[in-house]
Structure formats: structure tokens, C-alpha cells
Amino acid sequence: MGFDPVQYKTTTRQQWEDAAEAWHRWGPTLEAWLGEATERMLDAADVTTGSRVLDVAAGAGGQSLAAARRTGPRGSVVATDVSPTILTYAAKSAAEAGLTNIETVEADGEALDALPAASFDAVICRVGLIYFPDQQRALAGMHRALRDGGRIAAIVYSTPDRNEFFSIPVSIIRDRAQLPPPQPGQPGPFSLGGPGVLHAALTQAGFSDVRVDAVPSPLRLSSAAECVQFERDSFGALHQMLAGVAPPERQAVWDQIEAALARFEAPDGFVGPCELLVGSGTK
């Protein structure tokens, strides 16, 4: 059976609804892990005092809050996501942080036409673009939302060999579920990570001054077991793949993943290899 983008999006929305609480709960881990790349993304998007920022696929909003702190009360952040539940956590975190310049909007990242055109100075997307079935459609919507001269910046994973904390579980589950390799253009964690792929995608969408920078971003946790728990709680892509494994066998798959990830344990804890790319451009 071929890839069905409609079914995929329906499933993805439900999985983010289900994982919303966990994504929020693991927030400190996410920010420690993604923090440097997030700052690089905000720099690349030229988010500064007074900026009007659109955050696409905002999730629980860690990067939304970081952007809102930069813009200050003169600026604003519109955080969009396909999951209304996860946006409630983003709004809650903003309120707890005393940030009044964040608005949350339920929106499909491939259907941003409801937002006013040319109304944002910056668009950001943290580890979200990779999961859109039609990445060009998503980028076209982001391009439309930006004013002339506005900036886009997005974070994606690079290649599987540089992200073994994630690619090892993906490989094991793919094998156990007897899944075929992803089709060209199919969404997934490494869909924009190959040499030149993100650069080409941004250029095709009409952005200029495109550049892509690699950011080493090791995932530091107490143990391989904690990494498995983190991914089990929070990584919807793995659960989509696991649907092809009989429920009684799934624990054995997670056990196999933990054993494979144990190679990244050291006396001072677990260090999972991860490399992120920050791609940026100008409208």
C-alpha cells in the first residue's frame, strides 16, 4: 500500500493530541537538548525587539516562549499547531512565564491561508517541517505570511548516521514491523537532512540568501533507559511505525532499542549523537 497523506495527517494529529502532556512534561529536557539550535534559529530569523513572529508546528511552545522573550511586549508571537491540546500547554507555559505577547492558533502547517498575508517579520519552525507530507505547500504558506524582506528559519535533523539516538530506534522498528524504506518525498525525521536537500527546498519555495548550518546537539540523559522513555513518551513518528508490530511484541522492541542505545552510555550518563540543521532564507 502506498503512502496516504490524508490518513497520515489524521494519525499524526491524534498522536500529538495523545503525546501533548508528555511533550510538555519533558520540556526541560527538550530545551536543554534543542536550546542552542533554537537560539541559532532565532538569530537566523532575525527575531529581535518588536518582531512579529509566526511559529509553525509550535508544539508545547518552548521556542515560542524564547521568541516572545526576544520580541518583548512591542512584538508578538503567533504559535500554530495541528493539535489543540498541545497548544493549551504552550498557552499555560506562556502564562506561567508572564508572557502576554503569545497567541496560540490551531492550524495545519500546510493550510496557513487563514493568516493575513505579509504580516510577519519572521517565521520559525522547530523540528516540524520534516513531518509535513507536502513540504513545499507548507513553505509556500510561510512565504506568503512573511513581509517582503522577512526571514524564515527552520530546524531539521541531518542524516541518520549523525542522529543515532533516533535513527537506531527507527531502524529497529522498521525491521521488526517489516516496513519498506521511506519513499522519496515521504515525510519523516530525516526527510530534509541529506546534503543540499533543505537548501533546495527553501530555494524552490522562493526564498533567497539561503544558508544551512549544522549544529551539534547531543541528547544528554541519565541512561539509555531514560532515552527510551523519552522517545516512547514523546516521539509520535516511532508510534506510527510501531502500529505494524503486534501489541504483545512491542515491549520486546523497546527492550531491543534500549540494548542498542546502551553503547552511548558513559560513567557520566547517556550522550545520544544528534546533529541538527538550521536552514534560513529571506522573502
PDB file of C-alpha atoms in Angstrom:
ATOM      1  CA  MET A   1       0.000   0.000   0.000  1.00  0.00           C
ATOM      2  CA  GLY A   2       1.319   3.440  -0.939  1.00  0.00           C
ATOM      3  CA  PHE A   3       1.695   6.402   1.368  1.00  0.00           C
ATOM      4  CA  ASP A   4      -1.651   8.043   2.181  1.00  0.00           C
ATOM      5  CA  PRO A   5      -1.067  11.687   3.199  1.00  0.00           C
ATOM      6  CA  VAL A   6      -4.633  12.202   4.417  1.00  0.00           C
ATOM      7  CA  GLN A   7      -4.526   9.195   6.730  1.00  0.00           C
ATOM      8  CA  TYR A   8      -1.020  10.157   7.830  1.00  0.00           C
ATOM      9  CA  LYS A   9      -2.148  13.644   8.862  1.00  0.00           C
ATOM     10  CA  THR A  10      -5.171  12.289  10.709  1.00  0.00           C
ATOM     11  CA  THR A  11      -2.980   9.837  12.605  1.00  0.00           C
ATOM     12  CA  THR A  12      -0.329  12.458  13.283  1.00  0.00           C
ATOM     13  CA  ARG A  13      -2.846  14.896  14.740  1.00  0.00           C
ATOM     14  CA  GLN A  14      -4.200  12.219  17.076  1.00  0.00           C
ATOM     15  CA  GLN A  15      -0.732  11.175  18.174  1.00  0.00           C
ATOM     16  CA  TRP A  16       0.178  14.747  19.080  1.00  0.00           C
ATOM     17  CA  GLU A  17      -3.086  15.044  20.953  1.00  0.00           C
ATOM     18  CA  ASP A  18      -2.122  11.897  22.874  1.00  0.00           C
ATOM     19  CA  ALA A  19       1.504  12.971  23.426  1.00  0.00           C
ATOM     20  CA  ALA A  20       0.767  16.586  24.382  1.00  0.00           C
ATOM     21  CA  GLU A  21       1.095  16.094  28.134  1.00  0.00           C
ATOM     22  CA  ALA A  22       4.334  14.140  27.765  1.00  0.00           C
ATOM     23  CA  TRP A  23       5.841  16.695  25.367  1.00  0.00           C
ATOM     24  CA  HIS A  24       5.080  19.387  27.943  1.00  0.00           C
ATOM     25  CA  ARG A  25       6.386  17.263  30.821  1.00  0.00           C
ATOM     26  CA  TRP A  26       9.671  16.622  29.033  1.00  0.00           C
ATOM     27  CA  GLY A  27      10.010  20.360  28.324  1.00  0.00           C
ATOM     28  CA  PRO A  28      13.191  20.916  30.367  1.00  0.00           C
ATOM     29  CA  THR A  29      14.881  18.041  28.527  1.00  0.00           C
ATOM     30  CA  LEU A  30      13.749  19.413  25.178  1.00  0.00           C
ATOM     31  CA  GLU A  31      15.069  22.899  25.903  1.00  0.00           C
ATOM     32  CA  ALA A  32      18.412  21.620  27.208  1.00  0.00           C
ATOM     33  CA  TRP A  33      18.781  19.491  24.086  1.00  0.00           C
ATOM     34  CA  LEU A  34      17.409  21.908  21.469  1.00  0.00           C
ATOM     35  CA  GLY A  35      18.323  25.174  23.180  1.00  0.00           C
ATOM     36  CA  GLU A  36      21.474  26.042  21.233  1.00  0.00           C
ATOM     37  CA  ALA A  37      19.888  25.240  17.876  1.00  0.00           C
ATOM     38  CA  THR A  38      16.817  27.242  18.899  1.00  0.00           C
ATOM     39  CA  GLU A  39      18.916  30.329  19.595  1.00  0.00           C
ATOM     40  CA  ARG A  40      20.662  29.840  16.255  1.00  0.00           C
ATOM     41  CA  MET A  41      17.250  29.595  14.575  1.00  0.00           C
ATOM     42  CA  LEU A  42      16.033  32.802  16.219  1.00  0.00           C
ATOM     43  CA  ASP A  43      19.252  34.562  15.205  1.00  0.00           C
ATOM     44  CA  ALA A  44      18.887  33.324  11.619  1.00  0.00           C
ATOM     45  CA  ALA A  45      15.281  34.554  11.510  1.00  0.00           C
ATOM     46  CA  ASP A  46      16.430  37.925  12.874  1.00  0.00           C
ATOM     47  CA  VAL A  47      13.977  37.751  15.768  1.00  0.00           C
ATOM     48  CA  THR A  48      14.555  40.883  17.807  1.00  0.00           C
ATOM     49  CA  THR A  49      12.737  43.549  19.811  1.00  0.00           C
ATOM     50  CA  GLY A  50       9.383  44.290  18.232  1.00  0.00           C
ATOM     51  CA  SER A  51       9.416  41.388  15.755  1.00  0.00           C
ATOM     52  CA  ARG A  52       6.141  39.810  14.660  1.00  0.00           C
ATOM     53  CA  VAL A  53       6.849  36.072  14.676  1.00  0.00           C
ATOM     54  CA  LEU A  54       4.916  33.110  13.277  1.00  0.00           C
ATOM     55  CA  ASP A  55       5.833  29.754  14.845  1.00  0.00           C
ATOM     56  CA  VAL A  56       4.614  26.839  12.702  1.00  0.00           C
ATOM     57  CA  ALA A  57       4.188  23.406  14.328  1.00  0.00           C
ATOM     58  CA  ALA A  58       4.877  25.049  17.672  1.00  0.00           C
ATOM     59  CA  GLY A  59       4.136  22.030  19.847  1.00  0.00           C
ATOM     60  CA  ALA A  60       4.292  22.821  23.547  1.00  0.00           C
ATOM     61  CA  GLY A  61       5.923  26.120  22.680  1.00  0.00           C
ATOM     62  CA  GLY A  62       9.444  26.149  24.087  1.00  0.00           C
ATOM     63  CA  GLN A  63      10.751  28.052  21.083  1.00  0.00           C
ATOM     64  CA  SER A  64       7.626  30.241  21.067  1.00  0.00           C
ATOM     65  CA  LEU A  65       8.490  31.421  24.563  1.00  0.00           C
ATOM     66  CA  ALA A  66      12.111  32.015  23.571  1.00  0.00           C
ATOM     67  CA  ALA A  67      10.942  34.118  20.628  1.00  0.00           C
ATOM     68  CA  ALA A  68       8.476  36.050  22.804  1.00  0.00           C
ATOM     69  CA  ARG A  69      11.221  36.923  25.284  1.00  0.00           C
ATOM     70  CA  ARG A  70      13.291  38.330  22.428  1.00  0.00           C
ATOM     71  CA  THR A  71      10.497  40.375  20.880  1.00  0.00           C
ATOM     72  CA  GLY A  72       9.391  41.875  24.170  1.00  0.00           C
ATOM     73  CA  PRO A  73       5.982  43.492  24.670  1.00  0.00           C
ATOM     74  CA  ARG A  74       6.371  45.528  21.467  1.00  0.00           C
ATOM     75  CA  GLY A  75       6.492  42.316  19.452  1.00  0.00           C
ATOM     76  CA  SER A  76       4.287  39.259  19.205  1.00  0.00           C
ATOM     77  CA  VAL A  77       4.332  35.522  18.540  1.00  0.00           C
ATOM     78  CA  VAL A  78       1.567  33.513  16.885  1.00  0.00           C
ATOM     79  CA  ALA A  79       2.120  29.846  17.766  1.00  0.00           C
ATOM     80  CA  THR A  80       0.297  27.425  15.469  1.00  0.00           C
ATOM     81  CA  ASP A  81      -0.097  23.673  15.662  1.00  0.00           C
ATOM     82  CA  VAL A  82      -2.451  20.986  14.383  1.00  0.00           C
ATOM     83  CA  SER A  83      -3.022  19.770  17.960  1.00  0.00           C
ATOM     84  CA  PRO A  84      -5.285  21.973  20.100  1.00  0.00           C
ATOM     85  CA  THR A  85      -4.328  20.072  23.240  1.00  0.00           C
ATOM     86  CA  ILE A  86      -0.614  20.696  22.859  1.00  0.00           C
ATOM     87  CA  LEU A  87      -1.346  24.392  22.310  1.00  0.00           C
ATOM     88  CA  THR A  88      -3.094  24.544  25.685  1.00  0.00           C
ATOM     89  CA  TYR A  89       0.244  23.602  27.242  1.00  0.00           C
ATOM     90  CA  ALA A  90       2.015  26.297  25.213  1.00  0.00           C
ATOM     91  CA  ALA A  91      -0.510  28.872  26.444  1.00  0.00           C
ATOM     92  CA  LYS A  92      -0.152  27.623  30.013  1.00  0.00           C
ATOM     93  CA  SER A  93       3.642  27.895  29.858  1.00  0.00           C
ATOM     94  CA  ALA A  94       3.399  31.412  28.454  1.00  0.00           C
ATOM     95  CA  ALA A  95       1.064  32.480  31.250  1.00  0.00           C
ATOM     96  CA  GLU A  96       3.315  30.945  33.895  1.00  0.00           C
ATOM     97  CA  ALA A  97       6.272  32.831  32.389  1.00  0.00           C
ATOM     98  CA  GLY A  98       4.335  36.104  32.465  1.00  0.00           C
ATOM     99  CA  LEU A  99       4.438  36.431  28.682  1.00  0.00           C
ATOM    100  CA  THR A 100       1.381  38.198  27.297  1.00  0.00           C
ATOM    101  CA  ASN A 101       2.613  38.532  23.708  1.00  0.00           C
ATOM    102  CA  ILE A 102       1.922  34.931  22.591  1.00  0.00           C
ATOM    103  CA  GLU A 103      -1.260  33.894  20.803  1.00  0.00           C
ATOM    104  CA  THR A 104      -1.994  30.231  20.046  1.00  0.00           C
ATOM    105  CA  VAL A 105      -3.903  29.269  16.888  1.00  0.00           C
ATOM    106  CA  GLU A 106      -4.934  25.768  15.858  1.00  0.00           C
ATOM    107  CA  ALA A 107      -3.774  25.475  12.259  1.00  0.00           C
ATOM    108  CA  ASP A 108      -2.467  22.881   9.839  1.00  0.00           C
ATOM    109  CA  GLY A 109       1.028  23.890   8.772  1.00  0.00           C
ATOM    110  CA  GLU A 110       0.051  23.155   5.181  1.00  0.00           C
ATOM    111  CA  ALA A 111      -3.004  25.435   5.388  1.00  0.00           C
ATOM    112  CA  LEU A 112      -1.843  28.827   6.618  1.00  0.00           C
ATOM    113  CA  ASP A 113      -4.053  30.850   4.263  1.00  0.00           C
ATOM    114  CA  ALA A 114      -6.283  31.983   7.130  1.00  0.00           C
ATOM    115  CA  LEU A 115      -3.381  34.079   8.420  1.00  0.00           C
ATOM    116  CA  PRO A 116      -3.061  37.552   6.912  1.00  0.00           C
ATOM    117  CA  ALA A 117      -0.505  37.776   4.115  1.00  0.00           C
ATOM    118  CA  ALA A 118       2.728  39.716   4.551  1.00  0.00           C
ATOM    119  CA  SER A 119       2.023  40.192   8.252  1.00  0.00           C
ATOM    120  CA  PHE A 120       5.079  38.642   9.916  1.00  0.00           C
ATOM    121  CA  ASP A 121       8.709  39.685  10.160  1.00  0.00           C
ATOM    122  CA  ALA A 122       9.881  36.145  10.902  1.00  0.00           C
ATOM    123  CA  VAL A 123       8.676  32.570  10.540  1.00  0.00           C
ATOM    124  CA  ILE A 124      10.214  29.787  12.621  1.00  0.00           C
ATOM    125  CA  CYS A 125       9.650  26.029  12.613  1.00  0.00           C
ATOM    126  CA  ARG A 126      11.460  23.745  15.068  1.00  0.00           C
ATOM    127  CA  VAL A 127      11.637  20.081  14.007  1.00  0.00           C
ATOM    128  CA  GLY A 128       8.230  20.321  12.342  1.00  0.00           C
ATOM    129  CA  LEU A 129       8.717  20.822   8.605  1.00  0.00           C
ATOM    130  CA  ILE A 130      10.106  17.284   8.257  1.00  0.00           C
ATOM    131  CA  TYR A 131       6.727  15.804   9.176  1.00  0.00           C
ATOM    132  CA  PHE A 132       4.615  17.683   6.606  1.00  0.00           C
ATOM    133  CA  PRO A 133       3.503  15.466   3.700  1.00  0.00           C
ATOM    134  CA  ASP A 134       3.675  18.450   1.311  1.00  0.00           C
ATOM    135  CA  GLN A 135       6.672  20.433   2.479  1.00  0.00           C
ATOM    136  CA  GLN A 136       6.533  22.820  -0.474  1.00  0.00           C
ATOM    137  CA  ARG A 137       2.931  23.689   0.304  1.00  0.00           C
ATOM    138  CA  ALA A 138       3.915  24.419   3.898  1.00  0.00           C
ATOM    139  CA  LEU A 139       6.846  26.572   2.802  1.00  0.00           C
ATOM    140  CA  ALA A 140       4.621  28.436   0.336  1.00  0.00           C
ATOM    141  CA  GLY A 141       2.274  29.324   3.190  1.00  0.00           C
ATOM    142  CA  MET A 142       5.176  30.548   5.296  1.00  0.00           C
ATOM    143  CA  HIS A 143       6.488  32.598   2.364  1.00  0.00           C
ATOM    144  CA  ARG A 144       3.045  34.165   1.899  1.00  0.00           C
ATOM    145  CA  ALA A 145       2.810  35.067   5.599  1.00  0.00           C
ATOM    146  CA  LEU A 146       6.116  36.958   5.565  1.00  0.00           C
ATOM    147  CA  ARG A 147       6.508  40.593   4.638  1.00  0.00           C
ATOM    148  CA  ASP A 148       8.986  41.411   1.910  1.00  0.00           C
ATOM    149  CA  GLY A 149      12.428  41.123   3.450  1.00  0.00           C
ATOM    150  CA  GLY A 150      11.129  38.893   6.235  1.00  0.00           C
ATOM    151  CA  ARG A 151      13.137  35.886   7.340  1.00  0.00           C
ATOM    152  CA  ILE A 152      12.411  32.182   7.707  1.00  0.00           C
ATOM    153  CA  ALA A 153      14.424  29.738   9.805  1.00  0.00           C
ATOM    154  CA  ALA A 154      13.738  26.057  10.398  1.00  0.00           C
ATOM    155  CA  ILE A 155      15.409  23.301  12.387  1.00  0.00           C
ATOM    156  CA  VAL A 156      15.567  19.760  10.980  1.00  0.00           C
ATOM    157  CA  TYR A 157      17.618  16.638  11.690  1.00  0.00           C
ATOM    158  CA  SER A 158      20.590  15.999   9.430  1.00  0.00           C
ATOM    159  CA  THR A 159      21.397  12.449   8.306  1.00  0.00           C
ATOM    160  CA  PRO A 160      20.636   9.170  10.135  1.00  0.00           C
ATOM    161  CA  ASP A 161      24.318   8.411  10.743  1.00  0.00           C
ATOM    162  CA  ARG A 162      24.648  11.673  12.700  1.00  0.00           C
ATOM    163  CA  ASN A 163      21.461  11.130  14.710  1.00  0.00           C
ATOM    164  CA  GLU A 164      21.797   7.632  16.067  1.00  0.00           C
ATOM    165  CA  PHE A 165      19.754   8.399  19.174  1.00  0.00           C
ATOM    166  CA  PHE A 166      16.779   8.463  16.762  1.00  0.00           C
ATOM    167  CA  SER A 167      17.907   6.520  13.694  1.00  0.00           C
ATOM    168  CA  ILE A 168      18.700   3.371  15.689  1.00  0.00           C
ATOM    169  CA  PRO A 169      15.143   3.123  17.080  1.00  0.00           C
ATOM    170  CA  VAL A 170      13.754   3.912  13.611  1.00  0.00           C
ATOM    171  CA  SER A 171      15.870   1.162  12.044  1.00  0.00           C
ATOM    172  CA  ILE A 172      14.934  -1.431  14.664  1.00  0.00           C
ATOM    173  CA  ILE A 173      11.219  -0.670  14.457  1.00  0.00           C
ATOM    174  CA  ARG A 174      11.307  -0.623  10.653  1.00  0.00           C
ATOM    175  CA  ASP A 175      12.905  -4.068  10.697  1.00  0.00           C
ATOM    176  CA  ARG A 176      10.572  -5.542  13.321  1.00  0.00           C
ATOM    177  CA  ALA A 177       7.472  -4.089  11.633  1.00  0.00           C
ATOM    178  CA  GLN A 178       8.753  -5.175   8.197  1.00  0.00           C
ATOM    179  CA  LEU A 179       8.266  -1.685   6.814  1.00  0.00           C
ATOM    180  CA  PRO A 180       9.687  -0.686   3.426  1.00  0.00           C
ATOM    181  CA  PRO A 181      12.200   2.154   3.187  1.00  0.00           C
ATOM    182  CA  PRO A 182      10.550   5.585   3.040  1.00  0.00           C
ATOM    183  CA  GLN A 183       9.512   6.677  -0.438  1.00  0.00           C
ATOM    184  CA  PRO A 184      11.167   9.750  -1.971  1.00  0.00           C
ATOM    185  CA  GLY A 185       9.370  12.832  -0.713  1.00  0.00           C
ATOM    186  CA  GLN A 186       7.684  10.966   2.127  1.00  0.00           C
ATOM    187  CA  PRO A 187       7.677  12.860   5.451  1.00  0.00           C
ATOM    188  CA  GLY A 188       9.883  11.616   8.250  1.00  0.00           C
ATOM    189  CA  PRO A 189      12.657  12.629  10.648  1.00  0.00           C
ATOM    190  CA  PHE A 190      15.431  12.632   8.048  1.00  0.00           C
ATOM    191  CA  SER A 191      13.425  13.788   5.037  1.00  0.00           C
ATOM    192  CA  LEU A 192      15.281  17.116   4.775  1.00  0.00           C
ATOM    193  CA  GLY A 193      18.633  16.075   6.214  1.00  0.00           C
ATOM    194  CA  GLY A 194      20.575  14.944   3.161  1.00  0.00           C
ATOM    195  CA  PRO A 195      23.275  17.120   1.593  1.00  0.00           C
ATOM    196  CA  GLY A 196      21.675  20.090  -0.132  1.00  0.00           C
ATOM    197  CA  VAL A 197      18.075  18.949   0.442  1.00  0.00           C
ATOM    198  CA  LEU A 198      16.975  21.672   2.871  1.00  0.00           C
ATOM    199  CA  HIS A 199      18.783  24.346   0.855  1.00  0.00           C
ATOM    200  CA  ALA A 200      16.999  23.197  -2.304  1.00  0.00           C
ATOM    201  CA  ALA A 201      13.601  23.108  -0.579  1.00  0.00           C
ATOM    202  CA  LEU A 202      13.925  26.691   0.665  1.00  0.00           C
ATOM    203  CA  THR A 203      15.184  27.900  -2.704  1.00  0.00           C
ATOM    204  CA  GLN A 204      12.355  26.143  -4.551  1.00  0.00           C
ATOM    205  CA  ALA A 205       9.859  27.886  -2.258  1.00  0.00           C
ATOM    206  CA  GLY A 206      11.137  31.271  -3.408  1.00  0.00           C
ATOM    207  CA  PHE A 207      13.483  32.238  -0.583  1.00  0.00           C
ATOM    208  CA  SER A 208      16.785  33.984  -1.286  1.00  0.00           C
ATOM    209  CA  ASP A 209      20.019  34.291   0.705  1.00  0.00           C
ATOM    210  CA  VAL A 210      19.501  30.662   1.715  1.00  0.00           C
ATOM    211  CA  ARG A 211      22.007  29.056   4.036  1.00  0.00           C
ATOM    212  CA  VAL A 212      22.095  25.880   6.092  1.00  0.00           C
ATOM    213  CA  ASP A 213      24.262  25.430   9.184  1.00  0.00           C
ATOM    214  CA  ALA A 214      24.898  22.274  11.191  1.00  0.00           C
ATOM    215  CA  VAL A 215      24.546  22.428  14.979  1.00  0.00           C
ATOM    216  CA  PRO A 216      25.881  19.501  17.047  1.00  0.00           C
ATOM    217  CA  SER A 217      23.124  18.844  19.606  1.00  0.00           C
ATOM    218  CA  PRO A 218      23.865  15.748  21.702  1.00  0.00           C
ATOM    219  CA  LEU A 219      20.946  14.458  23.744  1.00  0.00           C
ATOM    220  CA  ARG A 220      22.154  14.160  27.340  1.00  0.00           C
ATOM    221  CA  LEU A 221      20.165  11.965  29.738  1.00  0.00           C
ATOM    222  CA  SER A 222      20.881   9.736  32.706  1.00  0.00           C
ATOM    223  CA  SER A 223      20.784   6.424  30.819  1.00  0.00           C
ATOM    224  CA  ALA A 224      19.684   4.590  27.693  1.00  0.00           C
ATOM    225  CA  ALA A 225      16.575   3.595  29.624  1.00  0.00           C
ATOM    226  CA  GLU A 226      15.675   7.254  30.126  1.00  0.00           C
ATOM    227  CA  CYS A 227      16.238   7.924  26.417  1.00  0.00           C
ATOM    228  CA  VAL A 228      13.844   5.100  25.554  1.00  0.00           C
ATOM    229  CA  GLN A 229      11.274   6.504  27.977  1.00  0.00           C
ATOM    230  CA  PHE A 230      11.660   9.974  26.452  1.00  0.00           C
ATOM    231  CA  GLU A 231      11.180   8.669  22.926  1.00  0.00           C
ATOM    232  CA  ARG A 232       8.411   6.298  23.960  1.00  0.00           C
ATOM    233  CA  ASP A 233       6.506   9.136  25.624  1.00  0.00           C
ATOM    234  CA  SER A 234       7.107  11.841  23.074  1.00  0.00           C
ATOM    235  CA  PHE A 235       8.082  10.663  19.581  1.00  0.00           C
ATOM    236  CA  GLY A 236       4.931  10.127  17.569  1.00  0.00           C
ATOM    237  CA  ALA A 237       6.867   9.013  14.485  1.00  0.00           C
ATOM    238  CA  LEU A 238       8.003   5.879  16.325  1.00  0.00           C
ATOM    239  CA  HIS A 239       4.479   5.048  17.411  1.00  0.00           C
ATOM    240  CA  GLN A 240       3.241   5.369  13.837  1.00  0.00           C
ATOM    241  CA  MET A 241       5.836   2.812  12.786  1.00  0.00           C
ATOM    242  CA  LEU A 242       5.089   0.538  15.755  1.00  0.00           C
ATOM    243  CA  ALA A 243       1.494   0.195  14.607  1.00  0.00           C
ATOM    244  CA  GLY A 244       2.808  -2.571  12.356  1.00  0.00           C
ATOM    245  CA  VAL A 245       4.019  -4.611  15.345  1.00  0.00           C
ATOM    246  CA  ALA A 246       1.573  -6.776  17.283  1.00  0.00           C
ATOM    247  CA  PRO A 247       0.855  -5.144  20.688  1.00  0.00           C
ATOM    248  CA  PRO A 248       2.207  -8.089  22.742  1.00  0.00           C
ATOM    249  CA  GLU A 249       5.544  -7.780  20.918  1.00  0.00           C
ATOM    250  CA  ARG A 250       6.072  -4.043  21.339  1.00  0.00           C
ATOM    251  CA  GLN A 251       7.790  -4.190  24.721  1.00  0.00           C
ATOM    252  CA  ALA A 252      10.386  -6.532  23.235  1.00  0.00           C
ATOM    253  CA  VAL A 253      11.041  -3.943  20.527  1.00  0.00           C
ATOM    254  CA  TRP A 254      11.630  -1.219  23.120  1.00  0.00           C
ATOM    255  CA  ASP A 255      13.929  -3.589  25.028  1.00  0.00           C
ATOM    256  CA  GLN A 256      15.927  -4.166  21.844  1.00  0.00           C
ATOM    257  CA  ILE A 257      16.166  -0.407  21.295  1.00  0.00           C
ATOM    258  CA  GLU A 258      17.409   0.157  24.847  1.00  0.00           C
ATOM    259  CA  ALA A 259      20.079  -2.518  24.430  1.00  0.00           C
ATOM    260  CA  ALA A 260      21.231  -0.929  21.171  1.00  0.00           C
ATOM    261  CA  LEU A 261      21.353   2.577  22.667  1.00  0.00           C
ATOM    262  CA  ALA A 262      23.375   1.393  25.656  1.00  0.00           C
ATOM    263  CA  ARG A 263      26.530   1.925  23.589  1.00  0.00           C
ATOM    264  CA  PHE A 264      26.101   5.660  24.218  1.00  0.00           C
ATOM    265  CA  GLU A 265      26.203   5.325  28.000  1.00  0.00           C
ATOM    266  CA  ALA A 266      29.279   6.599  29.827  1.00  0.00           C
ATOM    267  CA  PRO A 267      30.154   6.983  33.510  1.00  0.00           C
ATOM    268  CA  ASP A 268      28.636  10.477  33.487  1.00  0.00           C
ATOM    269  CA  GLY A 269      25.418   9.451  31.728  1.00  0.00           C
ATOM    270  CA  PHE A 270      23.915   8.915  28.291  1.00  0.00           C
ATOM    271  CA  VAL A 271      25.035  11.065  25.350  1.00  0.00           C
ATOM    272  CA  GLY A 272      22.978  10.383  22.237  1.00  0.00           C
ATOM    273  CA  PRO A 273      24.512  11.561  18.958  1.00  0.00           C
ATOM    274  CA  CYS A 274      22.417  14.265  17.299  1.00  0.00           C
ATOM    275  CA  GLU A 275      23.124  16.852  14.630  1.00  0.00           C
ATOM    276  CA  LEU A 276      20.564  19.465  13.683  1.00  0.00           C
ATOM    277  CA  LEU A 277      20.464  21.750  10.667  1.00  0.00           C
ATOM    278  CA  VAL A 278      19.276  25.346  10.782  1.00  0.00           C
ATOM    279  CA  GLY A 279      18.093  26.447   7.363  1.00  0.00           C
ATOM    280  CA  SER A 280      17.218  30.078   6.718  1.00  0.00           C
ATOM    281  CA  GLY A 281      16.308  32.466   3.942  1.00  0.00           C
ATOM    282  CA  THR A 282      14.753  35.813   3.023  1.00  0.00           C
ATOM    283  CA  LYS A 283      11.494  36.595   1.241  1.00  0.00           C
TER     284      LYS A 283
END
